[in-house]
């Protein structure tokens, strides 16, 4: 039976998806102090685990961005031994590169960072990452999804130098987790796919945070629909 782990940073991103799946929340799945939540069950013939990053005990908000994402990925792989990791979440997109609010993308090409600037020989390229992405082109065509390079950083807003690096990375999508998850998956040789729904256009319109809040519900609904379609489709490919 194929095992799939879906990793999600925000509980409100995961809620709609979890409501549509018949999963059971595991009590204390990780050692004490680890905030991540684990939901498990069957999806058709697959063993499905959804891991959500949980809440920071001091700031009482979701554990977003790269540090929790990397740890969550490592622990999810240790605990669930997945054949495939899916990173599902929301992201910003470039209107000038064809993104529209509510679009759902599959990451393609590479996973990059845009806020790890280390201008030393070798470290400069290490900072960017550019980890190879599983070829998602036929999956995207089947599911009528757009594809694009995802660039990851630890900030929701977009500053000048980050923008320059995102453009150099030829990214279409800006998020806060994918490349960190990709680094762990690359290290542990687990294939990874990122599915991202667009809440905001980083090069157009109102400030990111305003767009994010305005469009979150639409993006999360579309993310849920497309993630379910993706899971159904993966079953067919794997014939599990
Ligand atoms: N998640 C949703 N919108 C985002 C943005 N603009 N940057 C990073 N992560 C995001």
Short mmCIF file of C-alpha atoms and ligand atoms in Angstrom, two decimals:
data_model
loop_
_atom_site.label_atom_id
_atom_site.label_comp_id
_atom_site.label_asym_id
_atom_site.label_seq_id
_atom_site.Cartn_x
_atom_site.Cartn_y
_atom_site.Cartn_z
CA UNK A 1 0.00 0.00 0.00
CA UNK A 2 1.38 3.40 -0.95
CA UNK A 3 2.03 5.83 1.89
CA UNK A 4 1.53 9.56 1.33
CA UNK A 5 2.33 12.31 3.85
CA UNK A 6 0.77 15.74 3.35
CA UNK A 7 2.61 18.50 5.21
CA UNK A 8 0.77 21.76 5.94
CA UNK A 9 1.92 24.86 7.83
CA UNK A 10 -1.38 26.41 8.97
CA UNK A 11 -4.34 24.77 10.67
CA UNK A 12 -6.73 27.02 8.75
CA UNK A 13 -5.15 25.86 5.48
CA UNK A 14 -5.64 22.24 6.55
CA UNK A 15 -9.11 22.44 8.10
CA UNK A 16 -11.16 22.18 4.88
CA UNK A 17 -9.02 19.32 3.59
CA UNK A 18 -9.21 17.48 6.91
CA UNK A 19 -13.01 17.86 6.94
CA UNK A 20 -13.19 16.11 3.58
CA UNK A 21 -10.97 13.19 4.64
CA UNK A 22 -11.80 10.43 7.08
CA UNK A 23 -8.68 10.63 9.25
CA UNK A 24 -8.09 10.10 12.93
CA UNK A 25 -5.96 12.51 14.97
CA UNK A 26 -3.15 10.65 16.72
CA UNK A 27 -2.61 11.53 20.41
CA UNK A 28 0.94 12.71 21.20
CA UNK A 29 2.43 11.41 17.92
CA UNK A 30 5.82 12.99 18.62
CA UNK A 31 7.85 13.49 21.77
CA UNK A 32 6.69 16.02 24.35
CA UNK A 33 7.33 19.61 23.24
CA UNK A 34 7.01 18.89 19.53
CA UNK A 35 3.97 20.90 18.40
CA UNK A 36 3.10 19.07 15.19
CA UNK A 37 -0.28 17.38 14.79
CA UNK A 38 -0.77 14.08 12.96
CA UNK A 39 -3.96 12.82 11.29
CA UNK A 40 -3.97 9.37 9.72
CA UNK A 41 -6.25 7.04 7.83
CA UNK A 42 -7.02 5.54 4.46
CA UNK A 43 -7.63 7.42 1.25
CA UNK A 44 -8.91 4.81 -1.19
CA UNK A 45 -6.07 2.29 -1.13
CA UNK A 46 -3.40 4.63 0.21
CA UNK A 47 -2.25 5.12 3.78
CA UNK A 48 -2.55 8.87 4.27
CA UNK A 49 -0.91 11.01 6.96
CA UNK A 50 -1.58 14.74 7.25
CA UNK A 51 0.90 16.59 9.45
CA UNK A 52 0.08 20.15 10.51
CA UNK A 53 2.74 22.32 12.11
CA UNK A 54 0.74 23.25 15.23
CA UNK A 55 0.82 26.35 17.38
CA UNK A 56 3.71 28.20 18.97
CA UNK A 57 3.25 27.98 22.75
CA UNK A 58 4.44 31.56 23.32
CA UNK A 59 2.97 33.47 20.37
CA UNK A 60 -0.19 31.38 19.87
CA UNK A 61 0.01 31.36 16.08
CA UNK A 62 0.80 28.61 13.56
CA UNK A 63 4.42 27.47 13.28
CA UNK A 64 4.96 28.77 9.73
CA UNK A 65 8.16 29.15 7.70
CA UNK A 66 11.30 27.13 7.16
CA UNK A 67 12.50 26.06 10.62
CA UNK A 68 9.31 24.23 11.66
CA UNK A 69 8.85 22.99 8.06
CA UNK A 70 12.22 21.23 8.02
CA UNK A 71 11.73 19.65 11.44
CA UNK A 72 8.17 18.61 10.60
CA UNK A 73 9.37 16.97 7.39
CA UNK A 74 12.10 15.03 9.15
CA UNK A 75 9.78 13.79 11.90
CA UNK A 76 6.98 12.99 9.44
CA UNK A 77 9.33 10.87 7.35
CA UNK A 78 10.69 9.12 10.45
CA UNK A 79 7.20 8.43 11.79
CA UNK A 80 5.24 7.67 8.60
CA UNK A 81 7.91 6.42 6.17
CA UNK A 82 6.04 7.91 3.18
CA UNK A 83 6.64 6.98 -0.44
CA UNK A 84 5.70 10.54 -1.34
CA UNK A 85 5.60 13.87 0.52
CA UNK A 86 3.05 16.44 -0.59
CA UNK A 87 3.50 20.00 0.64
CA UNK A 88 0.07 21.64 0.41
CA UNK A 89 -0.47 25.29 1.26
CA UNK A 90 -1.09 28.83 0.17
CA UNK A 91 1.40 31.08 -1.58
CA UNK A 92 1.95 34.38 -3.28
CA UNK A 93 2.22 34.57 -7.05
CA UNK A 94 3.45 36.88 -9.77
CA UNK A 95 0.60 38.38 -11.78
CA UNK A 96 3.15 39.35 -14.43
CA UNK A 97 3.97 35.66 -14.83
CA UNK A 98 0.38 34.56 -15.30
CA UNK A 99 -0.80 33.95 -11.71
CA UNK A 100 -4.35 34.74 -10.71
CA UNK A 101 -5.89 34.75 -7.24
CA UNK A 102 -7.23 31.28 -6.40
CA UNK A 103 -5.09 29.48 -8.98
CA UNK A 104 -3.61 26.19 -7.83
CA UNK A 105 -0.06 25.39 -8.91
CA UNK A 106 2.21 22.38 -8.83
CA UNK A 107 5.84 23.25 -8.17
CA UNK A 108 8.05 22.50 -11.16
CA UNK A 109 11.69 22.73 -12.17
CA UNK A 110 13.46 23.50 -8.92
CA UNK A 111 12.86 24.59 -5.34
CA UNK A 112 14.89 27.70 -4.43
CA UNK A 113 15.47 30.05 -1.52
CA UNK A 114 15.48 33.83 -1.95
CA UNK A 115 16.61 35.00 1.49
CA UNK A 116 19.77 32.97 2.08
CA UNK A 117 22.35 35.34 0.67
CA UNK A 118 25.86 34.04 1.36
CA UNK A 119 28.31 35.75 -1.03
CA UNK A 120 31.15 33.29 -0.52
CA UNK A 121 32.40 30.78 -3.10
CA UNK A 122 30.13 27.73 -3.16
CA UNK A 123 27.97 29.03 -0.31
CA UNK A 124 26.22 31.41 -2.72
CA UNK A 125 24.80 28.45 -4.67
CA UNK A 126 24.18 26.48 -1.47
CA UNK A 127 22.10 29.41 -0.20
CA UNK A 128 19.83 29.37 -3.25
CA UNK A 129 19.41 25.58 -3.14
CA UNK A 130 17.81 24.97 -6.53
CA UNK A 131 16.85 21.42 -5.55
CA UNK A 132 15.45 19.42 -8.47
CA UNK A 133 11.72 18.98 -8.50
CA UNK A 134 9.92 15.80 -9.56
CA UNK A 135 8.56 16.28 -13.12
CA UNK A 136 4.97 17.41 -12.53
CA UNK A 137 4.13 18.40 -16.12
CA UNK A 138 1.89 15.45 -17.02
CA UNK A 139 0.19 15.48 -13.59
CA UNK A 140 -0.52 19.19 -14.06
CA UNK A 141 -1.88 18.65 -17.56
CA UNK A 142 -4.20 15.85 -16.37
CA UNK A 143 -5.49 17.90 -13.44
CA UNK A 144 -5.65 21.26 -15.24
CA UNK A 145 -3.17 22.85 -12.87
CA UNK A 146 -0.60 25.49 -13.63
CA UNK A 147 3.07 24.82 -12.91
CA UNK A 148 5.89 27.09 -11.83
CA UNK A 149 9.11 27.35 -9.88
CA UNK A 150 8.60 28.00 -6.17
CA UNK A 151 10.96 30.28 -4.28
CA UNK A 152 10.94 30.08 -0.48
CA UNK A 153 11.81 32.65 2.18
CA UNK A 154 10.97 33.39 5.80
CA UNK A 155 8.99 36.59 5.17
CA UNK A 156 5.45 37.16 3.95
CA UNK A 157 6.29 40.57 2.53
CA UNK A 158 8.64 41.20 -0.38
CA UNK A 159 11.75 43.34 -0.09
CA UNK A 160 14.02 44.54 -2.92
CA UNK A 161 16.87 42.05 -2.66
CA UNK A 162 14.46 39.14 -2.20
CA UNK A 163 12.59 40.23 -5.33
CA UNK A 164 15.83 40.33 -7.31
CA UNK A 165 16.67 36.77 -6.25
CA UNK A 166 13.15 35.49 -6.91
CA UNK A 167 13.38 36.87 -10.44
CA UNK A 168 16.84 35.31 -10.87
CA UNK A 169 15.35 32.03 -9.64
CA UNK A 170 12.72 32.44 -12.42
CA UNK A 171 10.11 31.73 -9.79
CA UNK A 172 6.39 32.22 -10.35
CA UNK A 173 5.38 31.39 -6.77
CA UNK A 174 6.64 32.69 -3.43
CA UNK A 175 6.08 30.63 -0.29
CA UNK A 176 7.60 30.02 3.14
CA UNK A 177 8.15 26.25 3.33
CA UNK A 178 8.64 24.33 0.06
CA UNK A 179 12.43 24.58 -0.35
CA UNK A 180 13.01 23.67 3.31
CA UNK A 181 10.83 20.58 2.88
CA UNK A 182 12.59 19.80 -0.41
CA UNK A 183 15.99 19.91 1.32
CA UNK A 184 14.94 17.26 3.84
CA UNK A 185 13.26 15.14 1.15
CA UNK A 186 16.36 15.34 -1.03
CA UNK A 187 18.57 14.32 1.91
CA UNK A 188 16.34 11.35 2.77
CA UNK A 189 15.58 10.42 -0.88
CA UNK A 190 11.82 10.83 -0.60
CA UNK A 191 10.01 12.26 -3.66
CA UNK A 192 8.14 15.49 -3.00
CA UNK A 193 5.43 17.45 -4.78
CA UNK A 194 4.28 20.94 -3.76
CA UNK A 195 0.72 22.07 -4.40
CA UNK A 196 0.09 25.76 -3.73
CA UNK A 197 -3.03 27.94 -3.98
CA UNK A 198 -2.51 31.63 -4.64
CA UNK A 199 -3.80 34.10 -2.02
CA UNK A 200 -2.00 37.22 -3.25
CA UNK A 201 -0.20 38.72 -6.19
CA UNK A 202 3.14 39.99 -4.95
CA UNK A 203 3.69 42.33 -7.91
CA UNK A 204 0.19 43.83 -8.09
CA UNK A 205 -2.59 45.35 -6.01
CA UNK A 206 -3.00 45.83 -2.27
CA UNK A 207 -0.34 44.94 0.33
CA UNK A 208 0.33 41.20 0.58
CA UNK A 209 -1.23 40.83 4.03
CA UNK A 210 -4.46 42.54 2.90
CA UNK A 211 -4.77 40.30 -0.16
CA UNK A 212 -3.83 37.25 1.91
CA UNK A 213 -6.67 37.80 4.38
CA UNK A 214 -9.16 38.73 1.64
CA UNK A 215 -8.48 35.69 -0.54
CA UNK A 216 -7.55 33.04 2.01
CA UNK A 217 -10.95 31.31 2.01
CA UNK A 218 -11.10 30.99 -1.79
CA UNK A 219 -7.52 29.72 -1.99
CA UNK A 220 -8.06 27.14 0.76
CA UNK A 221 -11.23 25.84 -0.92
CA UNK A 222 -9.44 25.46 -4.25
CA UNK A 223 -6.47 23.85 -2.50
CA UNK A 224 -8.77 21.26 -0.93
CA UNK A 225 -10.48 20.45 -4.24
CA UNK A 226 -7.23 20.08 -6.15
CA UNK A 227 -5.44 18.15 -3.40
CA UNK A 228 -8.24 15.57 -3.38
CA UNK A 229 -8.05 15.32 -7.19
CA UNK A 230 -4.30 14.93 -6.93
CA UNK A 231 -4.65 12.12 -4.37
CA UNK A 232 -7.21 10.37 -6.58
CA UNK A 233 -4.95 10.70 -9.57
CA UNK A 234 -1.87 9.42 -7.73
CA UNK A 235 -3.81 6.27 -6.85
CA UNK A 236 -4.34 5.59 -10.55
CA UNK A 237 -0.69 6.12 -11.41
CA UNK A 238 0.57 3.94 -8.56
CA UNK A 239 -2.25 1.41 -9.03
CA UNK A 240 -1.99 0.78 -5.31
N1 LIG B 1 1.76 32.56 1.58
C1 LIG B 1 0.71 33.22 1.04
N2 LIG B 1 1.13 34.34 0.41
C2 LIG B 1 2.47 34.38 0.55
C3 LIG B 1 3.47 35.29 0.12
N3 LIG B 1 3.18 36.38 -0.57
N4 LIG B 1 4.75 35.02 0.46
C4 LIG B 1 5.06 33.91 1.16
N5 LIG B 1 4.17 33.03 1.60
C5 LIG B 1 2.87 33.26 1.29
#
